[in-house]
XYZ file of C-alpha atoms in Angstrom:
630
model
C 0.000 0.000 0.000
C 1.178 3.248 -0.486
C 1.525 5.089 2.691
C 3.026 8.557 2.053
C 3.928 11.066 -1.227
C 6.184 13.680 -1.005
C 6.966 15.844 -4.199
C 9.472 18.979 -4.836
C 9.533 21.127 -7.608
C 7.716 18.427 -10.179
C 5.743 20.343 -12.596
C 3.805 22.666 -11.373
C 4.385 21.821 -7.718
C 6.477 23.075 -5.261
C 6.330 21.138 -2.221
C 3.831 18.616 -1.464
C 3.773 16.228 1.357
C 0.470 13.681 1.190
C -0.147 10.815 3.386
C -2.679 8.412 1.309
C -5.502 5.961 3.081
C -6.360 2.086 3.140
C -9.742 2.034 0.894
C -10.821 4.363 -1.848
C -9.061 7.891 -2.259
C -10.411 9.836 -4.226
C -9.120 12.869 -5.978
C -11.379 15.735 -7.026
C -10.713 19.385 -8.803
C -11.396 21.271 -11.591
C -10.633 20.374 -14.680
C -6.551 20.850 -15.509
C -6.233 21.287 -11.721
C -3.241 19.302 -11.742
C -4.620 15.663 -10.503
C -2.889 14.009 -13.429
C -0.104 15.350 -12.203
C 0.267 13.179 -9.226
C -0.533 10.487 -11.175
C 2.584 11.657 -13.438
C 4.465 11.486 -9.800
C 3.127 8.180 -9.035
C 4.642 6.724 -11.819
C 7.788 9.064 -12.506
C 9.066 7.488 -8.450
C 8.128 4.078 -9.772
C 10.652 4.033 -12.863
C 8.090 5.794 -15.265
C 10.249 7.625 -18.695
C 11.803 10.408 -17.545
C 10.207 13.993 -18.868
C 12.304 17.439 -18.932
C 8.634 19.154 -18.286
C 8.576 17.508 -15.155
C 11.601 19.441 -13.618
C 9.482 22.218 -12.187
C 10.131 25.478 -14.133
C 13.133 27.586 -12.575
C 14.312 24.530 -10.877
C 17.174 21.783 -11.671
C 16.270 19.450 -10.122
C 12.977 17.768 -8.995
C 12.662 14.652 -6.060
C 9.825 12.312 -5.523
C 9.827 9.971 -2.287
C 7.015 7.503 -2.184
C 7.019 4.935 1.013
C 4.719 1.373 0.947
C 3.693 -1.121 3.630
C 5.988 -3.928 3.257
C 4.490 -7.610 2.325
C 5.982 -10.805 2.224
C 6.499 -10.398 -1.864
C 7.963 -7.110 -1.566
C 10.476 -8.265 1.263
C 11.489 -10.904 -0.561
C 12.216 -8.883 -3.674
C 14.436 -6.126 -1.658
C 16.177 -9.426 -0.493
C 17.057 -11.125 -3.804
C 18.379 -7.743 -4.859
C 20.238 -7.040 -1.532
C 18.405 -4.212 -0.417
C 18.070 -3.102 3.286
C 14.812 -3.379 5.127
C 13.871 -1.553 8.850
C 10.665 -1.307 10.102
C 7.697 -2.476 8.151
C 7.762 0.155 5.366
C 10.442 0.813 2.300
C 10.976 4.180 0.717
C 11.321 4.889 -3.349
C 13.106 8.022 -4.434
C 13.940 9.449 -7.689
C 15.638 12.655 -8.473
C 15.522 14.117 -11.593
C 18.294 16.745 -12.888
C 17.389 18.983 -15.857
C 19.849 19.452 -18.540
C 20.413 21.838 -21.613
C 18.011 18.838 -24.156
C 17.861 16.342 -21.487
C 17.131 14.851 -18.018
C 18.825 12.744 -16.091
C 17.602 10.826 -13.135
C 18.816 8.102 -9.982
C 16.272 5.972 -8.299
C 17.173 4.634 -4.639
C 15.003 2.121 -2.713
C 16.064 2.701 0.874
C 18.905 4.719 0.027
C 20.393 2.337 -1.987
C 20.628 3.332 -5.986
C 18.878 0.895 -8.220
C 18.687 0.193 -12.321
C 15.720 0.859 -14.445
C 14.768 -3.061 -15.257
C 14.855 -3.645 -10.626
C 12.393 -0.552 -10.578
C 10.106 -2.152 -13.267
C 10.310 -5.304 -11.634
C 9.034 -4.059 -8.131
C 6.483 -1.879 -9.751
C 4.587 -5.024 -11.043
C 4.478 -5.658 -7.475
C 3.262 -2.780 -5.757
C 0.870 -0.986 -8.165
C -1.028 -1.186 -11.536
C -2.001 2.306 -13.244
C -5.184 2.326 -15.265
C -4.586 5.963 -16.769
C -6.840 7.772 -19.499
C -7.243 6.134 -23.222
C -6.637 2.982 -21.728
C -10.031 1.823 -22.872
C -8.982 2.307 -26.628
C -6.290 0.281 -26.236
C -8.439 -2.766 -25.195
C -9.304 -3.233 -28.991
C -5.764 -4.687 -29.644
C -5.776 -7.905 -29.904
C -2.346 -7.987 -28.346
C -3.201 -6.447 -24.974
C -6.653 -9.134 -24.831
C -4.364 -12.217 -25.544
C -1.730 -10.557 -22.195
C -5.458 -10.354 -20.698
C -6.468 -13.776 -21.053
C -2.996 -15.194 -20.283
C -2.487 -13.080 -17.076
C -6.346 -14.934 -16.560
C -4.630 -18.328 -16.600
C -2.787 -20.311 -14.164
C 0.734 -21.366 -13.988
C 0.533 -24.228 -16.295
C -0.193 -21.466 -19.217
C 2.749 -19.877 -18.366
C 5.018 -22.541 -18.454
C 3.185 -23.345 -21.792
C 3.932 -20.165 -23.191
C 7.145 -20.132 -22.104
C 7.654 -23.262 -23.938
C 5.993 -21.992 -27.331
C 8.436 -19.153 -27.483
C 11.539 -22.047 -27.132
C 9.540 -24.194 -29.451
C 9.106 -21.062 -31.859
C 12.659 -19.595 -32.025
C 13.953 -23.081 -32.891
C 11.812 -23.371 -35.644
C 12.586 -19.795 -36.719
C 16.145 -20.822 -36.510
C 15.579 -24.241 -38.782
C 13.688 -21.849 -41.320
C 16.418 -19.096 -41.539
C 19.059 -21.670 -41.957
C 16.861 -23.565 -44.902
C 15.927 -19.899 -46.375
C 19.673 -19.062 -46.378
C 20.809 -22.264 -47.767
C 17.791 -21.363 -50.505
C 19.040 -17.917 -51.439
C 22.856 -19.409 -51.369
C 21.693 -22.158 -53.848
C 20.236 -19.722 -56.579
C 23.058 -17.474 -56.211
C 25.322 -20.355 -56.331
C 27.540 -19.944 -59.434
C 28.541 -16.539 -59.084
C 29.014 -16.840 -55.088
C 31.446 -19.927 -55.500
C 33.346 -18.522 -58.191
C 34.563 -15.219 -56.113
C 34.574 -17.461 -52.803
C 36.794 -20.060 -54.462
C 39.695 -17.312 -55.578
C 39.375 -15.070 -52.147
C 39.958 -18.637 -50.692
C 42.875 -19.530 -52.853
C 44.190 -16.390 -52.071
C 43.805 -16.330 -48.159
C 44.795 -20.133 -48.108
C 48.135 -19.126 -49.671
C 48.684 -16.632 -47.239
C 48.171 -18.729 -44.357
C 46.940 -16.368 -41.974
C 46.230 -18.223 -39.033
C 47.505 -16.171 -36.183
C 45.439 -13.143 -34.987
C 48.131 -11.799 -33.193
C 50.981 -12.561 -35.926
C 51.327 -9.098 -38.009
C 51.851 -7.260 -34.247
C 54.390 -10.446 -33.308
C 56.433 -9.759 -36.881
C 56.653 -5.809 -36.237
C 58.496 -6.482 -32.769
C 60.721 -8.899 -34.190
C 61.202 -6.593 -37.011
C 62.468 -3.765 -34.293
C 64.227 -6.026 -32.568
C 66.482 -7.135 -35.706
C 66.750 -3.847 -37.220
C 67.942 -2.053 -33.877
C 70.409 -6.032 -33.108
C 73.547 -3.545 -33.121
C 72.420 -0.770 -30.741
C 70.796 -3.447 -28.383
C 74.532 -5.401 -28.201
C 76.295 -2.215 -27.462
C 73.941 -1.156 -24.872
C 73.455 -4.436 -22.754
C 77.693 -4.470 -23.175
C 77.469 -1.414 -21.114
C 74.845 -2.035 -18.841
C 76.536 -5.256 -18.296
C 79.522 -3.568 -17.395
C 78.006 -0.734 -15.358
C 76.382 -3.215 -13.036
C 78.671 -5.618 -12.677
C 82.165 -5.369 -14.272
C 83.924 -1.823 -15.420
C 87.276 -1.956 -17.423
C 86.990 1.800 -16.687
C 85.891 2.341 -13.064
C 84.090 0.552 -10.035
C 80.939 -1.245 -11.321
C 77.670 -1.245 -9.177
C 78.568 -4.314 -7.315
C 82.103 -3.030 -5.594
C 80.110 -0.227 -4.782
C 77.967 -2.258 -3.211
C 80.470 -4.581 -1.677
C 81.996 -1.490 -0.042
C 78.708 -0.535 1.498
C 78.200 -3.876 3.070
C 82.050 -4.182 4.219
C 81.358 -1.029 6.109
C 77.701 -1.744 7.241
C 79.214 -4.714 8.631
C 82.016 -2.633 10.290
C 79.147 -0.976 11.769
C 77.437 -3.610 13.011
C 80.178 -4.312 15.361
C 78.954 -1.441 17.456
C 75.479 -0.999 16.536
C 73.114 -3.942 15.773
C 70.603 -1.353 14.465
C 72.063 -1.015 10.961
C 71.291 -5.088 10.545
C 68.473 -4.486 8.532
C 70.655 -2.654 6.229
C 73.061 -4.326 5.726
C 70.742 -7.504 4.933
C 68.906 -5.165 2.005
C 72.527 -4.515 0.572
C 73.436 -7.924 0.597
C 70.141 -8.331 -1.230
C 70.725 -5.737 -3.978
C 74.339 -7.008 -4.324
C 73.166 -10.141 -5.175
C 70.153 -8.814 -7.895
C 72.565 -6.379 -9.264
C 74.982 -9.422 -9.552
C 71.827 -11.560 -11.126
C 71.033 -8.534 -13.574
C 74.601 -8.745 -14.806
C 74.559 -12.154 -15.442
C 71.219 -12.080 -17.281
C 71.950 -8.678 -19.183
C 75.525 -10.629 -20.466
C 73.666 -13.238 -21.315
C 71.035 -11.542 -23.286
C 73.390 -9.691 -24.870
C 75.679 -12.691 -26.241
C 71.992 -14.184 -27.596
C 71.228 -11.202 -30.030
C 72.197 -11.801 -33.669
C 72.140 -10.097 -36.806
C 69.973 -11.859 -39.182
C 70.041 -10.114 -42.616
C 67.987 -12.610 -44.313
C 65.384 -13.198 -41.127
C 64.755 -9.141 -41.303
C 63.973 -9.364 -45.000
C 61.464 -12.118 -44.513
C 59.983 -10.806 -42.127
C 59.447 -7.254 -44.255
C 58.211 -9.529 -46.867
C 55.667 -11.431 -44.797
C 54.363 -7.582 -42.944
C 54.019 -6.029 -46.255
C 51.973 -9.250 -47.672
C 49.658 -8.827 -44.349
C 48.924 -5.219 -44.564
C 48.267 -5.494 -48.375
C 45.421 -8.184 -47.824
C 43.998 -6.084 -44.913
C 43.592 -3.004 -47.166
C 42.117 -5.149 -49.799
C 39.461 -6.519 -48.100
C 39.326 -3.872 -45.417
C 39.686 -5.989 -42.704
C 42.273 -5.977 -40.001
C 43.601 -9.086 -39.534
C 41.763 -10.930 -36.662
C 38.555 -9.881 -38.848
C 40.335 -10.868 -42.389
C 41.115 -14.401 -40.569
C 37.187 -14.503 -39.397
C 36.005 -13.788 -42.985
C 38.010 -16.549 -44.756
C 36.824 -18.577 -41.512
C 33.125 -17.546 -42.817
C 34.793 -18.630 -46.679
C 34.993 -21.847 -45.882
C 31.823 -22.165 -44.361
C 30.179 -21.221 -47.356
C 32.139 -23.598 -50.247
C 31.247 -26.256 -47.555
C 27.624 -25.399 -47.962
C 27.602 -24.616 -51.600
C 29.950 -27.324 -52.427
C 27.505 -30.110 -50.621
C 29.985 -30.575 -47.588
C 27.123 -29.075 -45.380
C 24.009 -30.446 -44.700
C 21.346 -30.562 -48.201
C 18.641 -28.281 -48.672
C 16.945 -31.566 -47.927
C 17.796 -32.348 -45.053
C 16.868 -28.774 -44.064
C 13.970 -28.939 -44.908
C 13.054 -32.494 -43.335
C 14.565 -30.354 -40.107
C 12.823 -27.426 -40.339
C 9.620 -29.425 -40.816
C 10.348 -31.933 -37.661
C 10.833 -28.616 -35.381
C 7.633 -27.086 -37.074
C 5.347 -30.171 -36.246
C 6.827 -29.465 -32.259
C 5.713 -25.919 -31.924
C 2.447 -26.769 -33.611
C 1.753 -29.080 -31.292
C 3.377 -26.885 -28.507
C 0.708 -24.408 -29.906
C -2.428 -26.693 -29.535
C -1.820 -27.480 -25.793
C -1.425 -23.242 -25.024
C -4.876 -22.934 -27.136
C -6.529 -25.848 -25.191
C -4.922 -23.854 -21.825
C -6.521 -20.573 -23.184
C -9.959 -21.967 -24.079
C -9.822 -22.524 -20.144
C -8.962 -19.246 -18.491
C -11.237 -17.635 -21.684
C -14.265 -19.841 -20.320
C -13.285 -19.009 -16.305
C -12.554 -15.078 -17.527
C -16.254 -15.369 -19.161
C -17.929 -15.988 -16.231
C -16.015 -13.972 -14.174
C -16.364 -10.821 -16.421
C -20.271 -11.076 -16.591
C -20.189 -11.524 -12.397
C -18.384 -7.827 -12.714
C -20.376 -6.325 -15.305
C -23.670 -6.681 -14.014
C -23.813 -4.327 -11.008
C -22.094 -1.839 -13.539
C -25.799 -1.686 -15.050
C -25.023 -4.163 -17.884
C -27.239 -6.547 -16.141
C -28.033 -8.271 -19.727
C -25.157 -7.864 -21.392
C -23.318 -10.995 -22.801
C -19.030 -11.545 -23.042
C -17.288 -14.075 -25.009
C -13.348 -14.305 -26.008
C -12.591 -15.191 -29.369
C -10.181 -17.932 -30.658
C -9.496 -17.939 -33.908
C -6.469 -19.996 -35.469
C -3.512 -18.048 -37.211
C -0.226 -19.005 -38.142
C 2.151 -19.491 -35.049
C 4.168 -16.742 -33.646
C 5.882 -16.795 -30.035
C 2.591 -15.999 -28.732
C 1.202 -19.485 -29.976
C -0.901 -19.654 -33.117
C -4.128 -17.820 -31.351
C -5.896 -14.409 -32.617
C -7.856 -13.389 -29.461
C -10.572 -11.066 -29.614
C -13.094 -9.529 -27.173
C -16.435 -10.235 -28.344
C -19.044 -7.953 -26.584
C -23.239 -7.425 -26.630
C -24.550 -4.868 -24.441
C -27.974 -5.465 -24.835
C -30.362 -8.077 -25.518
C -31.048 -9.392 -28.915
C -27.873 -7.930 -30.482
C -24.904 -10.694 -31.456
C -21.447 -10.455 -29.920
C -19.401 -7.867 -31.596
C -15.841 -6.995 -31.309
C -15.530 -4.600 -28.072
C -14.114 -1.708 -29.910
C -16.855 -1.590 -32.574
C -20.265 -1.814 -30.340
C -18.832 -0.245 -26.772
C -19.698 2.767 -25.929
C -17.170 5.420 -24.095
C -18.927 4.203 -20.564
C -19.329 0.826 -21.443
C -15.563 0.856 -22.320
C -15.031 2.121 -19.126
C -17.043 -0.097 -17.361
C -15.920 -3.119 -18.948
C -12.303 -2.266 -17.955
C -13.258 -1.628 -14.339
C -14.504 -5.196 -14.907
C -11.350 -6.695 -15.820
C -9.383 -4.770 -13.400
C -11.660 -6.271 -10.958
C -11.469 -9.621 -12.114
C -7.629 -9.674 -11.962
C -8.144 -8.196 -8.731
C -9.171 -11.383 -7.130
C -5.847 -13.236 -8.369
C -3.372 -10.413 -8.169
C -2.106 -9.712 -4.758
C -1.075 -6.144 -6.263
C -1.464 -3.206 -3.234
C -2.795 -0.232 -5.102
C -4.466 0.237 -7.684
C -5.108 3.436 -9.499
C -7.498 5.102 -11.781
C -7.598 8.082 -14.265
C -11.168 8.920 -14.772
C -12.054 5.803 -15.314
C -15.981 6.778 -15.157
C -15.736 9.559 -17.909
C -18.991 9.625 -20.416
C -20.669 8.061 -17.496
C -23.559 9.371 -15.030
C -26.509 8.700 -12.897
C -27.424 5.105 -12.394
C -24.156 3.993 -13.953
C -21.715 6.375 -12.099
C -23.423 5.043 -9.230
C -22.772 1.547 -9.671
C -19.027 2.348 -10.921
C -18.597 4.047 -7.326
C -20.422 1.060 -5.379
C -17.664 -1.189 -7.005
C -14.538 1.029 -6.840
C -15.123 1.325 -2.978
C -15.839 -3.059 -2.953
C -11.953 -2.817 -4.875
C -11.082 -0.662 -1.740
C -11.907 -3.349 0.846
C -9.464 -5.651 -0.609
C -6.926 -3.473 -2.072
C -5.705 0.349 -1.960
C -7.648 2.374 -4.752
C -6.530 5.833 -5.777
C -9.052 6.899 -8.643
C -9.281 10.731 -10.231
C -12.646 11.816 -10.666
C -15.465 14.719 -11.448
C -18.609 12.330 -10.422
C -19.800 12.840 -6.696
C -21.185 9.954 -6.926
C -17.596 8.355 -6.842
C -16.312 10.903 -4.400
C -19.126 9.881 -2.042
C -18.277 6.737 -1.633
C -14.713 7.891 -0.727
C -12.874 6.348 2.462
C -10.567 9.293 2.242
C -11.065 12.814 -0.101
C -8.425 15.201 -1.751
C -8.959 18.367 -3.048
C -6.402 19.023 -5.507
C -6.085 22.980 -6.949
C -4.371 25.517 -8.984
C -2.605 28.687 -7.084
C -1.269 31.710 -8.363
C 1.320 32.828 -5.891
C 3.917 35.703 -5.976
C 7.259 34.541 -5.942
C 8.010 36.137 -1.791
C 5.258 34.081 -1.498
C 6.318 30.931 -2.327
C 9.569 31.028 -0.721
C 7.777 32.084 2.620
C 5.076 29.303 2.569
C 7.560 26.696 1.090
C 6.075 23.286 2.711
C 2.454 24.463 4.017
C -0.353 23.177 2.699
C -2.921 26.458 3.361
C -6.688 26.063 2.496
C -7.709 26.745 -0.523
C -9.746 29.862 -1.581
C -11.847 29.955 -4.103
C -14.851 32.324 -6.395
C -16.955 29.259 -5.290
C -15.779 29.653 -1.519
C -16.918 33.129 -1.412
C -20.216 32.399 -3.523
C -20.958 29.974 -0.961
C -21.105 32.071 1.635
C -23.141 34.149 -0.104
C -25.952 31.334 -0.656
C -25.823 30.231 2.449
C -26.615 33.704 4.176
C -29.259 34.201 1.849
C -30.889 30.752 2.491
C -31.251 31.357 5.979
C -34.770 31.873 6.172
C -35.350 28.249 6.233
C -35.989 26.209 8.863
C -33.847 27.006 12.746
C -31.806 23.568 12.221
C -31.387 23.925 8.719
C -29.919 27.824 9.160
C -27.851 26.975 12.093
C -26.117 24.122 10.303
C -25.358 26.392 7.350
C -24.264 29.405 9.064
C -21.863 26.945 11.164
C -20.642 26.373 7.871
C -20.174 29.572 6.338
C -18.557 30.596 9.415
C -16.426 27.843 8.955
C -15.545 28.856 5.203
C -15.068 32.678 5.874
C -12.584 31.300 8.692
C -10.700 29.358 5.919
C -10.367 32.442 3.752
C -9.566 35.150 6.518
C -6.656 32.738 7.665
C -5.753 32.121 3.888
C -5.804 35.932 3.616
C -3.567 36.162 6.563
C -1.325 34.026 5.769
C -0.956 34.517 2.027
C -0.275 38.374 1.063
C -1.800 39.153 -2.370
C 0.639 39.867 -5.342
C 2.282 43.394 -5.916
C 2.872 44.403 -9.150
C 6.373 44.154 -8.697
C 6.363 40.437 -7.385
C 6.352 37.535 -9.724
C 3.623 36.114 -10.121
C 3.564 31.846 -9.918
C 1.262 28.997 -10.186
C 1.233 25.870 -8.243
C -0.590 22.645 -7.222
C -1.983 21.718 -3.630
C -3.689 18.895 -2.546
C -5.890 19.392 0.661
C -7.513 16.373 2.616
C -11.104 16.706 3.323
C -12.673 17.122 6.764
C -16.056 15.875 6.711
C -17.620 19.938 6.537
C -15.101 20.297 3.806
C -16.034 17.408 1.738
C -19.376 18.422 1.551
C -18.755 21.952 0.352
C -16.589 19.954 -2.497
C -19.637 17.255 -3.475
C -21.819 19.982 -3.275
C -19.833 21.872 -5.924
C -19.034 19.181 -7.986
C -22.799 18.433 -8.092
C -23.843 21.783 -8.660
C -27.675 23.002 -9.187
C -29.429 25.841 -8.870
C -28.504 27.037 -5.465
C -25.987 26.216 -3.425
C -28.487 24.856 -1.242
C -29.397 22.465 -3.293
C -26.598 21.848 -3.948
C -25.943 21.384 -0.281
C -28.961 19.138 0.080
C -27.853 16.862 -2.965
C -24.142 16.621 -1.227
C -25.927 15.588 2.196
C -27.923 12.635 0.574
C -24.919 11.379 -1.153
C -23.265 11.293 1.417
C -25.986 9.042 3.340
C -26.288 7.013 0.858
C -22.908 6.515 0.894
C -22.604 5.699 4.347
C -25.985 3.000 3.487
C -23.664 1.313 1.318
C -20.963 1.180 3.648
C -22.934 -0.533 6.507
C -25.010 -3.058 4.098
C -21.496 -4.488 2.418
């Protein structure tokens, strides 16, 4: 579950700080008040592509930090990926840093940085995001075959595992035979060319990788035999015997005779006099081997000019087939592979084929047993899906999934469609084609209800999910988003009060134009909000209080209440000068109960405001019906 949100300088907010329910929360605002921007959050902290537009304007950088209850999945997740656990919730962060074209972000889970791929992996775990044109994408074909499969149980899945093995073999048995094929009919001319490039790099015989580097050392070495005699002479001579002077070692030898001298009254310079002895006898080694190596070096006349003849044959092959030579010894490698195949050494376009059909009669079958799975979890997702649909107000309406046969891919050999009938007496009809904008949303709600039952997911959220919807059905849409909310977390975005009634926990989320003092002052407070409608309120309210004693007392509580909100908002928020910069920004209030009938009451509208009032007020009880029948 997702316990906590806080948000700095993404978009068009500053600093928020918003600690989210169990149940349905419910998000409410104008429209383009900046809801879909914490959906945006939501999924930018969770691994979501990276945006430079979400780096809030004057900023660099922008940091989301969302923390979630810990379950037994999610702890052993952080485990397998060595990731520190305390207490029984975890904490995702992401920072993003604006560039000159670009952003560039760092994800931590507990403090501990983490790649893209972990962060997609855990987000599977912890929450599924049902955002806005979803519903279209239901008519793909692809996305109902990954809903019928997710449907299934674990024998599916090892079944379509075992298509895709059984399907990339056969794809490899068929682009073998295909290139075998095309080699055949291009045959004459191929083994002509291939036959002289492999006379030619056969003669050469280039073997060796490493050979054309081995020959230009060699090649120095010879060249330079003179020099290197004369100077290991005097090394030789400077370390360890000098016609001309003392060599290293009587220096040396002098240093230990008196060291040892030394020793005779102080047993301190020991040490020292044990390194000498050890450098005497190196020096004395480095003599020996230096005499040596010079006595070893010849002058090979002949050797040098082979060895000029064999670099300059190398580096004129290379050019010629512009190849260096670990690739030119690769390509006549890849030669002889192809005379042995066009020659008949390989294997026959016959017994390719025979091949190729043996591993094609596999998947096939491989195929038939993930269609016979499918017909399965399509019949169990059937009856499932109509269960759902029903108390959405499609109390007649009929579902089927389509199998149809196509030619295998690594998906199997299946073309899956939805096949949908809203109402009586019409045939089933691909989804896309009959559904209506509510019925689409509906019928997702559905699914994401079905899946609900099998997926131990925390939180689920939703993007308008009952747009083109109202009345009757915007009722039973909010009846089942708050039955999701007893067995999971729900976050849903919405402009129905019927939704926001049912509500376990209710957001306000607004626009603000601030001047810049402003918004370095209140950096971090979340003040009410104050609104045209907040002031018209009061106004309605007042004037409606010639009703009845009870019914005026209640609403002059209220718009006491309200004109509180906005002479504290006044107080605390100076208006813009002229000379101040003027901002906008996004807060999210939670609801108190007064307060979340002053929003239903404005998202239901009317009128008056006291009807508007009155409409809020039976919502809300019927809301609270609800609640105590379930």
């Amino acid at each position: 579950m997702l316990v906590s949100l806080k948000i700095e300088n993404f978009a068009l907010i500053d600093q928020l700080d918003l600690e989210l329910q169990p149940g349905l929360n419910v998000l409410t605002g104008e429209t383009g008040a900046g809801k879909s921007i914490i959906l945006d959050a939501i999924d930018a902290v969770l691994g979501g592509k990276a945006s430079g537009r979400w780096v809030r304007t004057g900023t660099d950088k922008a940091h989301i930090e969302a923390a979630f209850n810990l379950d037994s999945r999610v702890s052993s997740w952080l485990k397998e990926n060595e990731i520190p656990t305390k207490g029984d919730l975890f904490v995702c962060r992401r920072e993003l840093t604006a560039g000159k074209n670009s952003v560039r972000s760092k994800s931590r889970l507990n403090g501990v940085v983490v790649k893209k791929p972990q962060m997609d992996e855990l987000r599977r775990l912890l929450i599924e995001i049902t955002a806005q044109g979803q519903t279209m994408q239901l008519g793909s074909p692809d996305i109902q075959r990954d809903w019928l499969d997710g449907f299934g149980d674990k024998t599916l899945v090892k079944q379509k595992q075992q298509v895709a093995t059984d399907y990339e073999t056969a794809a490899a048995a068929k682009k073998l035979l295909d290139t075998c094929r095309r080699a055949e009919q291009q045959r004459t001319d191929q083994l002509d060319m291939f036959e002289f490039q492999s006379k030619e790099l056969t003669a050469a015989a280039i073997e060796d990788p490493n050979e054309l580097e081995s020959l230009q050392i060699e090649h120095h070495r010879l060249s330079h035999s003179v020099e290197l005699q004369q100077q290991s002479y005097q090394t030789y001579q400077l370390l360890y015997e000098n016609d001309e002077g003392e060599a290293c070692t009587d220096m040396l030898g002098q240093a230990e005779a008196t060291l040892s001298d030394m020793l005779r009254f102080d047993p301190e310079v020991e040490a020292i006099l044990e390194m000498v002895g050890e450098a005497i006898a190196q020096v004395q080694e480095a003599g020996r081997q230096i005499n040596a190596y010079g006595e070893n070096i010849e002058t090979d006349p002949e050797r040098l000019e082979e060895i000029d003849q064999r670099i300059a044959q190398l580096q004129q092959l290379c050019r010629k087939y512009n190849r260096d030579l670990p690739a030119l010894i690769e390509y006549y490698q890849g030669i002889q592979a192809s005379l042995a195949a066009l020659t008949g050494d390989g294997q026959s376009i016959e017994d390719l084929e025979a091949d190729y059909k043996q591993k094609q009669t596999v998947l096939l079958k491989s195929c038939d047993q993930l269609t016979k799975l499918r017909q399965t979890a399509a019949e169990k997702l059937e009856k499932n899906l109509v269960a759902q649909l029903k108390p959405l107000a499609m109390e007649r309406v009929k579902f089927k999934v389509g199998i149809q046969s196509q030619a295998p891919t690594i998906h199997g050999a299946d073309l899956i469609s939805f096949l949908f009938s809203p109402n009586p007496g019409e045939p089933l009809q691909p989804l896309l084609e009959i559904a209506s904008g509510g019925e689409m949303s509906r019928f997702l709600l559905a699914l994401k209800a079905c899946f609900s039952s099998i997926d131990p997911i925390g939180t689920m959220v939703f993007d308008e999910i009952d747009v083109g919807v109202s009345g009757r059905v915007a009722q039973a849409i909010a009846e089942k988003l708050y039955q999701l909310g007893q067995s999971h977390q729900v976050l849903c975005v919405t402009h129905q009060p019927l939704v926001a009634a049912m509500a376990d926990a209710h957001y306000h989320v607004g626009k603000h134009v601030v001047s810049a003092p402003l918004e370095i002052s209140a950096k971090g407070r979340q003040p009410k909000r104050k609104t045209a409608a907040s002031k018209s309120a009061v106004a309605d309210i007042t004037a409606d209080s010639s009703n009845s004693s009870e019914e005026a007392k209640a609403r002059a509580k209220i718009a006491a209440q309200v004109k509180q909100a906005a002479d504290q908002q006044k107080g605390a928020e100076p208006e813009a000068t002229a000379d101040a910069e003027e901002r906008t920004i996004v807060k999210v209030t939670p609801l108190d109960a007064l307060e979340r009938r002053e929003e239903l009451a404005q998202l239901a509208g009317g009128k008056s405001h006291s009807e508007a009032i009155a409409f809020a007020d039976s919502l809300l009880l019927q809301a609270e019906t609800i609640r105590k029948a379930g």
